[in-house]
Structures are given as structure tokens and as C-alpha cells.
Tab-separated table of C-alpha atoms in Angstrom:
chain	number	residue	atom	x	y	z
A	1	MET	CA	10.214	18.612	-0.987
A	2	THR	CA	6.263	18.576	-1.590
A	3	ILE	CA	3.867	16.850	0.520
A	4	ALA	CA	3.262	14.442	-2.504
A	5	ASN	CA	7.119	13.726	-2.935
A	6	TRP	CA	6.703	12.473	0.952
A	7	CYS	CA	3.350	10.713	0.374
A	8	VAL	CA	5.601	8.678	-2.022
A	9	LEU	CA	7.793	7.797	0.725
A	10	ALA	CA	4.816	6.691	2.621
A	11	ALA	CA	3.431	4.866	-0.164
A	12	CYS	CA	6.870	2.908	-0.337
A	13	LEU	CA	7.129	2.386	3.264
A	14	LEU	CA	3.597	1.069	3.660
A	15	PRO	CA	3.739	-2.547	2.301
A	16	ILE	CA	7.415	-3.096	4.026
A	17	CYS	CA	5.154	-2.110	7.448
A	18	THR	CA	2.372	-4.388	6.172
A	19	VAL	CA	4.390	-7.703	5.782
A	20	GLY	CA	6.077	-6.607	8.995
A	21	LEU	CA	2.725	-6.843	11.182
A	22	ALA	CA	2.541	-10.651	9.660
A	23	LYS	CA	6.528	-11.319	10.623
A	24	ALA	CA	5.882	-9.988	14.053
A	25	GLY	CA	2.909	-12.343	14.406
A	26	SER	CA	4.496	-15.011	13.368
A	27	ALA	CA	7.512	-14.688	15.698
A	28	LYS	CA	4.980	-15.498	18.523
A	29	LYS	CA	3.734	-18.723	16.931
A	30	SER	CA	3.986	-21.978	19.449
A	31	ALA	CA	6.525	-24.695	18.769
A	32	GLY	CA	5.796	-26.702	15.518
A	33	VAL	CA	4.142	-23.900	13.563
A	34	SER	CA	5.642	-22.109	11.054
A	35	ARG	CA	7.950	-19.150	12.303
A	36	TYR	CA	9.580	-16.474	10.185
A	37	ASP	CA	12.542	-17.512	8.658
A	38	ASN	CA	14.583	-14.832	7.463
A	39	ASN	CA	16.760	-17.507	5.176
A	40	ASN	CA	13.940	-18.527	3.334
A	41	PRO	CA	11.128	-15.648	3.432
A	42	ARG	CA	9.323	-17.112	0.151
A	43	GLU	CA	8.583	-20.667	1.846
A	44	TRP	CA	7.786	-18.907	4.994
A	45	ALA	CA	4.557	-16.849	3.359
A	46	ASN	CA	3.544	-20.001	1.600
A	47	HIS	CA	2.566	-21.083	4.838
A	48	LEU	CA	0.440	-18.354	6.000
A	49	SER	CA	-3.137	-18.525	7.007
A	50	GLY	CA	-5.463	-15.994	8.186
A	51	TRP	CA	-4.666	-12.337	8.795
A	52	GLN	CA	-1.114	-13.037	8.270
A	53	GLN	CA	-1.893	-14.403	4.835
A	54	ARG	CA	-3.871	-11.578	4.130
A	55	ALA	CA	-1.240	-8.971	5.354
A	56	GLN	CA	1.311	-10.592	2.997
A	57	ALA	CA	-1.540	-10.205	0.151
A	58	ALA	CA	-1.703	-6.690	0.768
A	59	GLN	CA	1.917	-5.830	0.963
A	60	ASN	CA	1.822	-7.413	-2.516
A	61	ASN	CA	-1.163	-5.209	-3.762
A	62	GLY	CA	1.124	-2.371	-1.764
A	63	TRP	CA	4.013	-2.668	-4.363
A	64	GLU	CA	1.603	-3.008	-7.217
A	65	ALA	CA	0.005	0.451	-6.544
A	66	LEU	CA	3.236	2.056	-6.377
A	67	PRO	CA	4.025	2.727	-10.219
A	68	LEU	CA	0.867	4.191	-11.227
A	69	PHE	CA	0.930	6.490	-7.559
A	70	ILE	CA	4.458	7.604	-8.302
A	71	ALA	CA	3.976	7.899	-12.375
A	72	ALA	CA	1.108	10.143	-11.456
A	73	VAL	CA	2.723	12.185	-8.847
A	74	VAL	CA	5.999	12.596	-10.983
A	75	LEU	CA	4.097	13.466	-14.104
A	76	ALA	CA	1.713	16.156	-12.351
A	77	GLN	CA	4.391	17.968	-11.166
A	78	GLN	CA	6.407	18.053	-13.922
A	79	ALA	CA	3.672	19.392	-15.910
A	80	HIS	CA	3.233	22.470	-12.966
A	81	GLY	CA	-0.295	20.913	-12.094
A	82	ASP	CA	-2.045	22.635	-9.261
A	83	GLN	CA	0.666	21.652	-6.107
A	84	GLY	CA	-1.860	22.028	-3.624
A	85	ARG	CA	-4.653	19.780	-5.452
A	86	ILE	CA	-1.313	17.156	-6.358
A	87	ASP	CA	-0.616	17.225	-2.359
A	88	THR	CA	-4.266	16.718	-1.236
A	89	LEU	CA	-5.138	14.208	-3.667
A	90	ALA	CA	-1.928	12.308	-2.705
A	91	LEU	CA	-2.747	12.601	0.894
A	92	VAL	CA	-6.130	10.971	-0.353
A	93	PHE	CA	-4.326	7.878	-1.963
A	94	ILE	CA	-2.105	7.290	1.359
A	95	GLY	CA	-5.299	7.524	3.682
A	96	LEU	CA	-6.857	5.087	1.083
A	97	ARG	CA	-3.789	2.556	1.199
A	98	VAL	CA	-3.996	2.695	4.965
A	99	LEU	CA	-7.831	1.916	4.938
A	100	TYR	CA	-7.262	-0.584	2.567
A	101	VAL	CA	-4.314	-2.494	4.631
A	102	ALA	CA	-7.346	-2.476	7.398
A	103	ALA	CA	-9.826	-3.806	5.485
A	104	TYR	CA	-7.347	-6.807	3.738
A	105	LEU	CA	-6.630	-7.479	7.793
A	106	MET	CA	-9.872	-7.198	8.640
A	107	ASN	CA	-11.110	-10.014	5.991
A	108	ALA	CA	-13.589	-7.219	4.287
A	109	GLY	CA	-13.586	-7.861	1.038
A	110	THR	CA	-16.276	-5.563	-0.484
A	111	VAL	CA	-15.007	-3.035	1.477
A	112	ARG	CA	-11.683	-3.374	0.314
A	113	THR	CA	-12.470	-3.337	-3.132
A	114	LEU	CA	-14.317	-0.142	-2.851
A	115	ILE	CA	-11.232	1.286	-1.039
A	116	TRP	CA	-8.600	0.315	-4.123
A	117	THR	CA	-11.560	1.434	-6.338
A	118	ALA	CA	-11.209	4.790	-5.162
A	119	GLY	CA	-7.514	4.653	-4.844
A	120	VAL	CA	-7.053	3.911	-8.208
A	121	ALA	CA	-9.717	6.867	-8.865
A	122	SER	CA	-7.188	9.539	-6.985
A	123	CYS	CA	-4.275	8.211	-8.773
A	124	ILE	CA	-5.896	8.787	-12.093
A	125	THR	CA	-7.106	12.382	-10.973
A	126	ILE	CA	-3.581	13.021	-9.825
A	127	PHE	CA	-2.712	12.018	-13.559
A	128	LEU	CA	-5.208	14.691	-14.717
A	129	GLN	CA	-3.687	17.496	-13.048
A	130	SER	CA	-0.755	17.410	-15.835
A	131	VAL	CA	-3.308	18.206	-18.399
A	132	THR	CA	-5.163	20.887	-16.822
């Protein structure tokens, strides 16, 4: 299995880990404050605030970023693009996604947007490996 394929797995797991932070944080809330409710998780998410709300939003964005990344990797590999370059770009994407989550949690909107833009650019560059 290629490094890029492992990165696809990592990209799929990252949103789960991201929302896990919010869920773990709400388990420690005191009485009277909304705790994570596994029977009604969507309602729980509606009552989040602060970094937990941002973790939930980062999770959502992680799911939204997946189709472009997965398609880029699959198409570039099917076209027999330079595997070393595909692997490197996939690692860059994962690194950017981790930084994106950190920027989201720290409420650094401008930095987050720049990181998001670089992530999209890395996916487009992976796509371009299928034409070279």
C-alpha cells in the first residue's frame, strides 16, 4: 500500500479524532451543563460553544475535504503519476489538515483560511499528477 493510500486512511480518521476532543471535553462538564449524549448526538452538537463548537466545525470541514482528496489520490494513481510526488503531496495534505484543526481550535480564522487554501492547492496538485 502506498503512502498516499495510508494518508487517505488518516484523512478519514482525522475528523473522528477531532470530534472526539469535543466529546471528551464535554464528558468533564459540571452538573447543569450539557454533556455528550450518545443517544442524541446532533442535539448535543447544537449546544456546544467555544473550542468544542470549533472542534465540531473542524470535524464537519474534515468530512467536506475528503472527497476532493480521495478523488485526487485515486485518479493520480490510476493515471500512473509520479508515486513519490503523489505520496509527498498526500503527506503535505495530512500535515495541513492537522494544522487546520489546530488553527480552528485556537480560533485563528485567517491562519485557518490560509491553511485551508494550501490544502485545496495540494489536492489540485495531486490531481495534476494524473496529466503529467
